[in-house]
Amino acid sequence: MPKLVNKLLLMLLATPVAFAGNVEVLHYWTSGGEAAALDVLKKQMADEGHQWQDFVIAGGGGGNAMAELQTRVLKGLPPAAAQIKGLDIQRWARLGFLANLNNIAQADKWDDKLPSVVSDVMKHNDQYVAVPVNVHRTNWLWINKPLLDALNLKAPKTWDEFDAAAKVIQDAGYQVIAQGDQAWQHATLFEAVALSVGGADYYKRAFVEHEFSAIKSAETDAVFERYYKLVKLMKFDSDAEWHQATNKVIEGKAAFQFMGDWAKGEFIKAEKKPNKDFMCVPAPGTANKFLFNIDSFAIFNLRNVEASEIQAQTALVRNIMSDSFQSAFNQNKGSIPARTDMSMATFDLCAQYSMSEFLNANDNGALLPSIAHGMATTGTVQQYFYEKIAELTKTPDTPAESSKQLAKAIRYGQYILK
Ligand code: BGC
């Protein structure tokens, strides 16, 4: 080999070479806070010279994302990465569509950085096939602080305190609970109430293990009783989206919203400060208990593409696990990092509290997967759960009849093969 070529080759091997490539990413993060968070990743990729291609599916909580993705995958044209969560990851991996990320994971020591409750969800048959971006908690209550202060109220810790506060808020002419009119939003509130009223063991038996006798039970009757009291305090108007409901709390039109901590992303986007403009407290009766919802990107096998696209895909995976992304993204998104080896010093009070609750709950058996957000069960059971809760929200039945119907719906969802 001529000397010059030899030297060039050596230089190429020694310097990190930027293979600028296209990376197509399916996601459904379209609200203000969500988009601001995702911009962190887009920027990190752009800084490395890659071209980001959005494959956006609007609709919150997933919408029609899976159907669209299926069409693309069946055409042999998957995106490089898609926002897929929980048990759905296993389904795509079983069908052989996902890439094996173990080389990157071993080189970058993912097993040392991720708690097993997170890494278990990302692996299929011991192979990493997805990358986690965060841990959300669904059992939060968001509060407009100036409104509560003006009415001389404290953040409620129990349902009795909640009822007393609700009466004062209503008498003063404000909406008590802001809630968008979508099945997944109702399901999100219902699971928080289930954890609160029934406790961690009950939640696990009913919504993770789907024990019929745990669902059709006196505990579930009590859950419905409480849930229906909350439904009476809601006003279903044209504000269907969750972030429109959050906005009502931000603007002081409503006092409370029960929602996962992606709601905090909206407060942050509106430049509101925790414990000054708003409060983040566990849904009454759920302190030290944590329903988790982990966002992640499943990484697809790409065939017949330019080498640069594979390079861009690898860069995406590495960026998602980087300190800078996990820190900046989650401060915008409202969640905490998926990695537990990171400093929380730059995070706000809500996030620091969330991390300590996550670790406490992990130690005391109260860290549980969210059924409303695809962590606890299959998509089919989840769908039956959603439909039943939405139906009963619109037309409440007696608590006992509601429990029976819910137990039947979940059992039905388990029988359907999809
Ligand atoms: C996702 C969040 C998202 C929220 C609203 C949840 O299921 O995990 O990332 O912000 O839905 O769309």
Tab-separated table of C-alpha atoms and ligand atoms in Angstrom:
chain	number	residue	atom	x	y	z
A	1	MET	CA	0.000	0.000	0.000
A	2	PRO	CA	1.438	3.418	-0.895
A	3	LYS	CA	2.623	5.331	2.156
A	4	LEU	CA	0.147	8.216	1.804
A	5	VAL	CA	-2.896	5.942	1.559
A	6	ASN	CA	-1.589	4.016	4.546
A	7	LYS	CA	-1.302	7.213	6.525
A	8	LEU	CA	-4.799	8.360	5.531
A	9	LEU	CA	-6.229	5.021	6.587
A	10	LEU	CA	-4.539	5.283	9.971
A	11	MET	CA	-5.896	8.798	10.429
A	12	LEU	CA	-9.387	7.634	9.546
A	13	LEU	CA	-9.241	4.848	12.110
A	14	ALA	CA	-7.895	7.139	14.814
A	15	THR	CA	-10.406	9.992	14.520
A	16	PRO	CA	-14.070	9.435	15.294
A	17	VAL	CA	-15.692	9.609	11.895
A	18	ALA	CA	-19.037	11.320	11.650
A	19	PHE	CA	-21.303	9.311	9.388
A	20	ALA	CA	-24.097	11.788	8.915
A	21	GLY	CA	-27.238	9.842	8.209
A	22	ASN	CA	-30.999	9.934	8.213
A	23	VAL	CA	-32.856	8.705	11.223
A	24	GLU	CA	-36.599	8.322	11.133
A	25	VAL	CA	-38.323	8.266	14.515
A	26	LEU	CA	-41.963	7.469	15.217
A	27	HIS	CA	-43.385	9.331	18.218
A	28	TYR	CA	-46.536	10.954	19.522
A	29	TRP	CA	-45.078	13.760	21.570
A	30	THR	CA	-46.942	16.770	20.287
A	31	SER	CA	-47.942	18.854	23.321
A	32	GLY	CA	-45.813	21.898	24.208
A	33	GLY	CA	-43.873	20.195	27.012
A	34	GLU	CA	-43.447	16.942	25.076
A	35	ALA	CA	-42.162	18.677	21.948
A	36	ALA	CA	-39.741	20.803	24.004
A	37	ALA	CA	-38.368	17.633	25.589
A	38	LEU	CA	-37.921	15.829	22.284
A	39	ASP	CA	-36.127	18.858	20.842
A	40	VAL	CA	-33.229	17.973	23.156
A	41	LEU	CA	-32.712	14.726	21.247
A	42	LYS	CA	-33.224	16.324	17.854
A	43	LYS	CA	-30.564	18.886	18.724
A	44	GLN	CA	-28.048	16.323	19.978
A	45	MET	CA	-28.498	14.377	16.736
A	46	ALA	CA	-28.220	17.513	14.585
A	47	ASP	CA	-25.039	18.505	16.448
A	48	GLU	CA	-23.544	15.214	15.290
A	49	GLY	CA	-24.623	15.987	11.727
A	50	HIS	CA	-27.539	13.547	11.463
A	51	GLN	CA	-30.844	14.344	9.810
A	52	TRP	CA	-33.885	13.716	11.959
A	53	GLN	CA	-37.064	12.676	10.203
A	54	ASP	CA	-40.240	12.938	12.249
A	55	PHE	CA	-42.896	10.224	11.907
A	56	VAL	CA	-45.482	11.858	14.134
A	57	ILE	CA	-48.764	10.383	15.216
A	58	ALA	CA	-50.848	12.818	17.225
A	59	GLY	CA	-53.415	11.753	19.777
A	60	GLY	CA	-51.742	11.489	23.190
A	61	GLY	CA	-51.058	8.255	25.027
A	62	GLY	CA	-50.340	6.468	21.776
A	63	GLY	CA	-53.389	7.199	19.639
A	64	ASN	CA	-53.207	5.250	16.381
A	65	ALA	CA	-49.454	4.866	16.514
A	66	MET	CA	-49.401	1.073	16.534
A	67	ALA	CA	-51.680	0.650	13.502
A	68	GLU	CA	-49.588	3.078	11.429
A	69	LEU	CA	-46.394	1.395	12.491
A	70	GLN	CA	-47.737	-2.013	11.577
A	71	THR	CA	-48.524	-0.841	8.047
A	72	ARG	CA	-44.986	0.475	7.596
A	73	VAL	CA	-43.317	-2.608	9.036
A	74	LEU	CA	-45.377	-4.934	6.843
A	75	LYS	CA	-44.214	-2.955	3.811
A	76	GLY	CA	-40.637	-3.686	4.922
A	77	LEU	CA	-40.050	-0.003	5.683
A	78	PRO	CA	-39.805	0.349	9.460
A	79	PRO	CA	-38.574	3.605	10.979
A	80	ALA	CA	-35.181	3.435	12.734
A	81	ALA	CA	-36.911	3.792	16.093
A	82	ALA	CA	-40.461	3.922	17.381
A	83	GLN	CA	-41.946	5.013	20.669
A	84	ILE	CA	-43.132	1.643	21.957
A	85	LYS	CA	-43.618	0.764	25.587
A	86	GLY	CA	-43.973	-2.060	28.032
A	87	LEU	CA	-45.273	-5.409	26.907
A	88	ASP	CA	-45.709	-4.195	23.331
A	89	ILE	CA	-41.904	-4.250	23.020
A	90	GLN	CA	-41.988	-8.008	23.579
A	91	ARG	CA	-44.550	-8.451	20.832
A	92	TRP	CA	-42.416	-6.666	18.214
A	93	ALA	CA	-39.292	-8.490	19.391
A	94	ARG	CA	-41.005	-11.904	19.233
A	95	LEU	CA	-41.880	-11.235	15.610
A	96	GLY	CA	-38.189	-10.608	14.914
A	97	PHE	CA	-38.452	-6.966	13.906
A	98	LEU	CA	-36.216	-5.454	16.578
A	99	ALA	CA	-32.436	-5.040	16.565
A	100	ASN	CA	-30.137	-6.641	19.127
A	101	LEU	CA	-28.488	-3.769	21.047
A	102	ASN	CA	-26.340	-5.910	23.349
A	103	ASN	CA	-23.028	-4.756	21.832
A	104	ILE	CA	-23.786	-1.128	22.612
A	105	ALA	CA	-25.345	-2.017	25.964
A	106	GLN	CA	-22.281	-3.978	27.067
A	107	ALA	CA	-19.795	-1.369	25.857
A	108	ASP	CA	-21.744	1.402	27.616
A	109	LYS	CA	-22.545	-0.681	30.753
A	110	TRP	CA	-26.324	-0.326	30.636
A	111	ASP	CA	-26.825	-3.091	33.195
A	112	ASP	CA	-24.965	-0.981	35.773
A	113	LYS	CA	-26.954	2.141	34.974
A	114	LEU	CA	-30.523	0.899	34.743
A	115	PRO	CA	-32.598	-0.508	37.617
A	116	SER	CA	-33.912	-3.976	36.736
A	117	VAL	CA	-37.517	-2.736	36.717
A	118	VAL	CA	-36.462	-0.670	33.689
A	119	SER	CA	-33.989	-3.001	31.968
A	120	ASP	CA	-36.405	-5.965	32.186
A	121	VAL	CA	-38.854	-4.056	30.007
A	122	MET	CA	-36.144	-3.214	27.447
A	123	LYS	CA	-34.952	-6.801	27.012
A	124	HIS	CA	-36.333	-9.743	25.107
A	125	ASN	CA	-34.647	-13.100	25.787
A	126	ASP	CA	-31.762	-11.296	27.494
A	127	GLN	CA	-31.194	-9.020	24.521
A	128	TYR	CA	-31.708	-5.295	24.716
A	129	VAL	CA	-34.100	-4.340	21.904
A	130	ALA	CA	-35.258	-0.938	23.174
A	131	VAL	CA	-33.763	2.122	24.892
A	132	PRO	CA	-35.469	3.795	27.875
A	133	VAL	CA	-35.813	7.562	28.024
A	134	ASN	CA	-37.466	8.050	31.389
A	135	VAL	CA	-39.659	6.911	34.233
A	136	HIS	CA	-43.019	8.628	34.599
A	137	ARG	CA	-45.236	8.251	37.637
A	138	THR	CA	-48.979	8.188	36.995
A	139	ASN	CA	-50.377	8.598	40.533
A	140	TRP	CA	-49.837	12.349	40.886
A	141	LEU	CA	-52.192	15.145	41.770
A	142	TRP	CA	-51.373	18.564	40.217
A	143	ILE	CA	-52.559	21.618	42.081
A	144	ASN	CA	-52.850	25.326	41.379
A	145	LYS	CA	-51.139	26.682	44.496
A	146	PRO	CA	-52.290	30.346	44.450
A	147	LEU	CA	-55.889	29.135	44.184
A	148	LEU	CA	-55.537	26.799	47.157
A	149	ASP	CA	-53.731	29.504	49.147
A	150	ALA	CA	-56.471	32.029	48.392
A	151	LEU	CA	-59.046	29.566	49.716
A	152	ASN	CA	-56.920	28.735	52.775
A	153	LEU	CA	-56.576	25.112	51.750
A	154	LYS	CA	-53.702	22.638	52.008
A	155	ALA	CA	-52.809	19.905	49.523
A	156	PRO	CA	-55.087	16.978	50.468
A	157	LYS	CA	-53.368	13.828	51.736
A	158	THR	CA	-56.495	11.756	52.339
A	159	TRP	CA	-59.809	11.432	50.507
A	160	ASP	CA	-61.619	13.077	53.449
A	161	GLU	CA	-59.335	16.088	53.107
A	162	PHE	CA	-59.914	16.016	49.365
A	163	ASP	CA	-63.711	16.035	49.790
A	164	ALA	CA	-63.542	18.924	52.256
A	165	ALA	CA	-61.302	20.943	49.896
A	166	ALA	CA	-63.543	20.118	46.927
A	167	LYS	CA	-66.547	21.601	48.700
A	168	VAL	CA	-64.721	24.875	49.411
A	169	ILE	CA	-63.454	25.098	45.824
A	170	GLN	CA	-66.896	24.420	44.396
A	171	ASP	CA	-68.563	26.936	46.708
A	172	ALA	CA	-66.046	29.534	45.558
A	173	GLY	CA	-67.142	28.919	41.956
A	174	TYR	CA	-64.096	27.053	40.608
A	175	GLN	CA	-63.913	23.750	38.782
A	176	VAL	CA	-62.515	21.124	41.169
A	177	ILE	CA	-60.999	18.559	38.791
A	178	ALA	CA	-59.837	19.241	35.254
A	179	GLN	CA	-60.054	16.082	33.182
A	180	GLY	CA	-60.015	15.587	29.438
A	181	ASP	CA	-62.659	13.336	28.014
A	182	GLN	CA	-60.619	10.372	26.741
A	183	ALA	CA	-60.678	6.736	27.836
A	184	TRP	CA	-56.973	6.615	28.702
A	185	GLN	CA	-57.293	9.692	30.905
A	186	HIS	CA	-60.147	8.118	32.874
A	187	ALA	CA	-58.128	4.901	33.121
A	188	THR	CA	-55.182	6.893	34.487
A	189	LEU	CA	-57.300	8.331	37.283
A	190	PHE	CA	-58.949	4.977	37.959
A	191	GLU	CA	-55.625	3.163	38.468
A	192	ALA	CA	-54.450	5.821	40.944
A	193	VAL	CA	-57.696	5.417	42.892
A	194	ALA	CA	-57.301	1.621	42.772
A	195	LEU	CA	-53.798	1.851	44.234
A	196	SER	CA	-54.971	4.270	46.895
A	197	VAL	CA	-58.141	2.533	48.015
A	198	GLY	CA	-57.099	-1.089	47.473
A	199	GLY	CA	-53.347	-0.898	48.244
A	200	ALA	CA	-50.318	-2.347	46.460
A	201	ASP	CA	-51.115	-6.069	46.881
A	202	TYR	CA	-54.656	-5.627	45.683
A	203	TYR	CA	-53.482	-3.586	42.673
A	204	LYS	CA	-51.026	-6.303	41.716
A	205	ARG	CA	-53.519	-9.130	42.026
A	206	ALA	CA	-56.235	-7.294	40.145
A	207	PHE	CA	-54.427	-5.327	37.441
A	208	VAL	CA	-51.157	-7.178	36.881
A	209	GLU	CA	-52.149	-10.783	37.579
A	210	HIS	CA	-55.827	-10.276	36.642
A	211	GLU	CA	-57.140	-12.524	39.403
A	212	PHE	CA	-60.892	-12.572	38.766
A	213	SER	CA	-61.760	-12.734	42.473
A	214	ALA	CA	-59.521	-9.738	43.180
A	215	ILE	CA	-61.280	-7.652	40.531
A	216	LYS	CA	-64.811	-8.731	41.409
A	217	SER	CA	-64.351	-7.902	45.069
A	218	ALA	CA	-65.333	-5.614	47.907
A	219	GLU	CA	-62.058	-3.711	47.315
A	220	THR	CA	-63.021	-2.911	43.728
A	221	ASP	CA	-66.490	-1.879	44.915
A	222	ALA	CA	-64.775	0.614	47.230
A	223	VAL	CA	-62.543	1.799	44.373
A	224	PHE	CA	-65.604	2.489	42.213
A	225	GLU	CA	-67.363	4.233	45.051
A	226	ARG	CA	-64.470	6.679	45.354
A	227	TYR	CA	-64.005	6.948	41.579
A	228	TYR	CA	-67.655	7.895	41.024
A	229	LYS	CA	-67.381	10.630	43.672
A	230	LEU	CA	-64.515	12.113	41.658
A	231	VAL	CA	-66.388	11.795	38.365
A	232	LYS	CA	-69.148	13.960	39.851
A	233	LEU	CA	-66.564	16.716	40.359
A	234	MET	CA	-65.493	16.746	36.717
A	235	LYS	CA	-66.973	18.747	33.918
A	236	PHE	CA	-66.659	17.122	30.527
A	237	ASP	CA	-66.551	19.866	27.996
A	238	SER	CA	-64.861	20.261	24.656
A	239	ASP	CA	-61.420	20.122	26.307
A	240	ALA	CA	-60.633	16.577	25.384
A	241	GLU	CA	-56.837	16.600	25.461
A	242	TRP	CA	-54.947	16.085	28.711
A	243	HIS	CA	-52.797	19.182	28.221
A	244	GLN	CA	-55.871	21.368	27.787
A	245	ALA	CA	-56.996	20.119	31.186
A	246	THR	CA	-53.527	20.902	32.579
A	247	ASN	CA	-53.898	24.382	31.172
A	248	LYS	CA	-57.041	24.922	33.217
A	249	VAL	CA	-55.014	24.223	36.350
A	250	ILE	CA	-52.164	26.441	35.139
A	251	GLU	CA	-54.613	29.291	34.532
A	252	GLY	CA	-56.385	28.805	37.878
A	253	LYS	CA	-59.721	27.860	36.310
A	254	ALA	CA	-59.578	24.459	37.989
A	255	ALA	CA	-57.816	23.466	41.198
A	256	PHE	CA	-56.711	19.886	40.500
A	257	GLN	CA	-55.700	17.452	37.803
A	258	PHE	CA	-54.950	13.780	38.377
A	259	MET	CA	-52.366	12.950	35.734
A	260	GLY	CA	-48.948	11.461	35.133
A	261	ASP	CA	-45.990	13.794	35.469
A	262	TRP	CA	-45.935	14.619	31.775
A	263	ALA	CA	-48.371	17.292	33.075
A	264	LYS	CA	-45.390	18.907	34.796
A	265	GLY	CA	-43.864	19.424	31.353
A	266	GLU	CA	-46.746	21.811	30.588
A	267	PHE	CA	-46.223	23.766	33.833
A	268	ILE	CA	-42.504	24.055	33.065
A	269	LYS	CA	-43.206	25.133	29.477
A	270	ALA	CA	-45.469	27.855	30.891
A	271	GLU	CA	-42.550	28.883	33.161
A	272	LYS	CA	-44.375	27.915	36.350
A	273	LYS	CA	-42.423	26.939	39.455
A	274	PRO	CA	-43.100	24.024	41.811
A	275	ASN	CA	-44.296	24.981	45.305
A	276	LYS	CA	-44.863	28.537	44.126
A	277	ASP	CA	-47.251	28.319	41.187
A	278	PHE	CA	-48.141	24.653	41.409
A	279	MET	CA	-47.801	21.644	43.678
A	280	CYS	CA	-47.076	18.025	42.866
A	281	VAL	CA	-48.384	15.609	45.481
A	282	PRO	CA	-49.177	11.909	45.339
A	283	ALA	CA	-52.860	11.164	44.693
A	284	PRO	CA	-54.417	10.954	48.201
A	285	GLY	CA	-53.378	7.756	49.963
A	286	THR	CA	-50.553	6.899	47.556
A	287	ALA	CA	-47.461	8.396	49.235
A	288	ASN	CA	-44.522	5.974	48.892
A	289	LYS	CA	-46.409	4.066	46.215
A	290	PHE	CA	-45.432	4.458	42.606
A	291	LEU	CA	-47.230	3.433	39.432
A	292	PHE	CA	-44.536	3.544	36.789
A	293	ASN	CA	-44.793	4.274	33.093
A	294	ILE	CA	-41.526	3.994	31.198
A	295	ASP	CA	-41.172	5.663	27.813
A	296	SER	CA	-38.806	3.986	25.421
A	297	PHE	CA	-37.816	3.665	21.824
A	298	ALA	CA	-37.813	0.236	20.243
A	299	ILE	CA	-35.027	-0.048	17.687
A	300	PHE	CA	-35.896	-1.711	14.391
A	301	ASN	CA	-33.772	-3.932	12.173
A	302	LEU	CA	-33.070	-1.890	9.064
A	303	ARG	CA	-32.470	-3.802	5.861
A	304	ASN	CA	-31.130	-2.588	2.537
A	305	VAL	CA	-30.255	0.855	3.844
A	306	GLU	CA	-27.107	2.999	3.556
A	307	ALA	CA	-24.409	2.374	6.171
A	308	SER	CA	-24.898	5.974	7.296
A	309	GLU	CA	-28.452	5.162	8.398
A	310	ILE	CA	-27.204	2.398	10.647
A	311	GLN	CA	-24.612	4.802	12.036
A	312	ALA	CA	-27.323	7.374	12.696
A	313	GLN	CA	-29.439	4.728	14.414
A	314	THR	CA	-26.522	3.777	16.680
A	315	ALA	CA	-25.924	7.449	17.440
A	316	LEU	CA	-29.589	7.791	18.386
A	317	VAL	CA	-29.354	4.897	20.832
A	318	ARG	CA	-26.186	6.291	22.427
A	319	ASN	CA	-27.612	9.805	22.650
A	320	ILE	CA	-30.735	8.539	24.401
A	321	MET	CA	-28.637	6.892	27.105
A	322	SER	CA	-26.263	9.873	27.445
A	323	ASP	CA	-26.103	11.943	30.665
A	324	SER	CA	-26.879	15.137	28.798
A	325	PHE	CA	-30.030	13.771	27.163
A	326	GLN	CA	-31.368	11.936	30.227
A	327	SER	CA	-30.930	15.089	32.252
A	328	ALA	CA	-32.192	17.782	29.850
A	329	PHE	CA	-34.982	15.717	28.298
A	330	ASN	CA	-36.482	14.691	31.620
A	331	GLN	CA	-36.363	18.202	33.059
A	332	ASN	CA	-38.593	19.249	30.175
A	333	LYS	CA	-40.727	16.118	30.079
A	334	GLY	CA	-41.636	16.030	33.795
A	335	SER	CA	-40.271	12.543	34.334
A	336	ILE	CA	-37.121	11.266	36.049
A	337	PRO	CA	-34.188	9.653	34.229
A	338	ALA	CA	-34.410	5.955	33.448
A	339	ARG	CA	-30.868	5.731	34.819
A	340	THR	CA	-30.445	5.650	38.588
A	341	ASP	CA	-26.715	6.496	38.474
A	342	MET	CA	-27.331	10.165	37.694
A	343	SER	CA	-27.205	13.209	39.935
A	344	MET	CA	-30.621	14.785	40.526
A	345	ALA	CA	-29.053	18.055	41.730
A	346	THR	CA	-30.186	20.119	38.753
A	347	PHE	CA	-33.725	18.691	38.803
A	348	ASP	CA	-36.653	20.520	40.445
A	349	LEU	CA	-38.369	19.551	43.702
A	350	CYS	CA	-41.045	17.426	42.022
A	351	ALA	CA	-38.472	15.326	40.173
A	352	GLN	CA	-36.282	14.904	43.261
A	353	TYR	CA	-39.354	13.838	45.222
A	354	SER	CA	-40.336	11.456	42.426
A	355	MET	CA	-36.911	9.804	42.437
A	356	SER	CA	-37.029	9.290	46.207
A	357	GLU	CA	-40.568	7.877	45.979
A	358	PHE	CA	-39.415	5.575	43.153
A	359	LEU	CA	-36.587	4.200	45.287
A	360	ASN	CA	-38.800	3.906	48.412
A	361	ALA	CA	-41.542	2.144	46.519
A	362	ASN	CA	-38.975	-0.219	45.006
A	363	ASP	CA	-37.827	-1.146	48.514
A	364	ASN	CA	-41.293	-1.660	49.963
A	365	GLY	CA	-43.003	-3.631	47.207
A	366	ALA	CA	-45.111	-0.697	46.041
A	367	LEU	CA	-43.412	-0.016	42.692
A	368	LEU	CA	-46.049	-1.228	40.273
A	369	PRO	CA	-46.650	-1.108	36.519
A	370	SER	CA	-49.329	1.222	35.167
A	371	ILE	CA	-52.169	-0.648	33.470
A	372	ALA	CA	-53.410	2.530	31.795
A	373	HIS	CA	-50.028	3.088	30.112
A	374	GLY	CA	-49.166	-0.323	28.760
A	375	MET	CA	-46.839	-1.502	31.519
A	376	ALA	CA	-48.974	-4.105	33.287
A	377	THR	CA	-50.794	-6.039	30.656
A	378	THR	CA	-51.282	-6.749	26.963
A	379	GLY	CA	-52.668	-4.167	24.569
A	380	THR	CA	-55.859	-6.210	24.252
A	381	VAL	CA	-56.597	-6.362	27.991
A	382	GLN	CA	-55.715	-2.691	28.221
A	383	GLN	CA	-58.215	-1.891	25.483
A	384	TYR	CA	-61.029	-3.766	27.275
A	385	PHE	CA	-60.064	-2.024	30.506
A	386	TYR	CA	-60.158	1.389	28.779
A	387	GLU	CA	-63.526	0.759	27.167
A	388	LYS	CA	-65.176	-0.444	30.354
A	389	ILE	CA	-63.839	2.415	32.479
A	390	ALA	CA	-64.862	4.959	29.819
A	391	GLU	CA	-68.357	3.471	29.601
A	392	LEU	CA	-68.815	3.450	33.385
A	393	THR	CA	-67.469	6.999	33.623
A	394	LYS	CA	-70.238	8.149	31.288
A	395	THR	CA	-72.957	5.930	32.736
A	396	PRO	CA	-72.043	4.901	36.289
A	397	ASP	CA	-73.571	1.713	37.677
A	398	THR	CA	-73.687	0.510	41.283
A	399	PRO	CA	-70.171	-0.183	42.623
A	400	ALA	CA	-70.848	-3.947	42.886
A	401	GLU	CA	-72.232	-4.185	39.356
A	402	SER	CA	-69.302	-2.069	38.077
A	403	SER	CA	-66.725	-4.425	39.646
A	404	LYS	CA	-68.452	-7.418	38.100
A	405	GLN	CA	-68.475	-5.794	34.676
A	406	LEU	CA	-64.816	-4.780	34.955
A	407	ALA	CA	-63.789	-8.300	35.978
A	408	LYS	CA	-65.652	-9.712	32.996
A	409	ALA	CA	-64.135	-7.179	30.594
A	410	ILE	CA	-60.586	-7.980	31.738
A	411	ARG	CA	-61.236	-11.708	31.536
A	412	TYR	CA	-62.615	-11.251	28.039
A	413	GLY	CA	-59.511	-9.300	27.026
A	414	GLN	CA	-57.359	-12.194	28.231
A	415	TYR	CA	-59.254	-14.699	26.086
A	416	ILE	CA	-58.895	-12.773	22.871
A	417	LEU	CA	-55.796	-13.780	20.977
A	418	LYS	CA	-54.169	-10.942	19.106
B	1	BGC	C1	-46.647	8.627	27.656
B	1	BGC	C2	-46.112	10.011	27.890
B	1	BGC	C3	-47.006	11.020	27.203
B	1	BGC	C4	-48.451	10.845	27.655
B	1	BGC	C5	-49.413	11.781	26.974
B	1	BGC	C6	-48.089	8.550	28.107
B	1	BGC	O1	-48.601	7.268	27.848
B	1	BGC	O2	-45.904	7.677	28.361
B	1	BGC	O3	-44.798	10.127	27.387
B	1	BGC	O4	-46.543	12.316	27.473
B	1	BGC	O5	-48.869	9.507	27.411
B	1	BGC	O6	-49.377	11.644	25.616
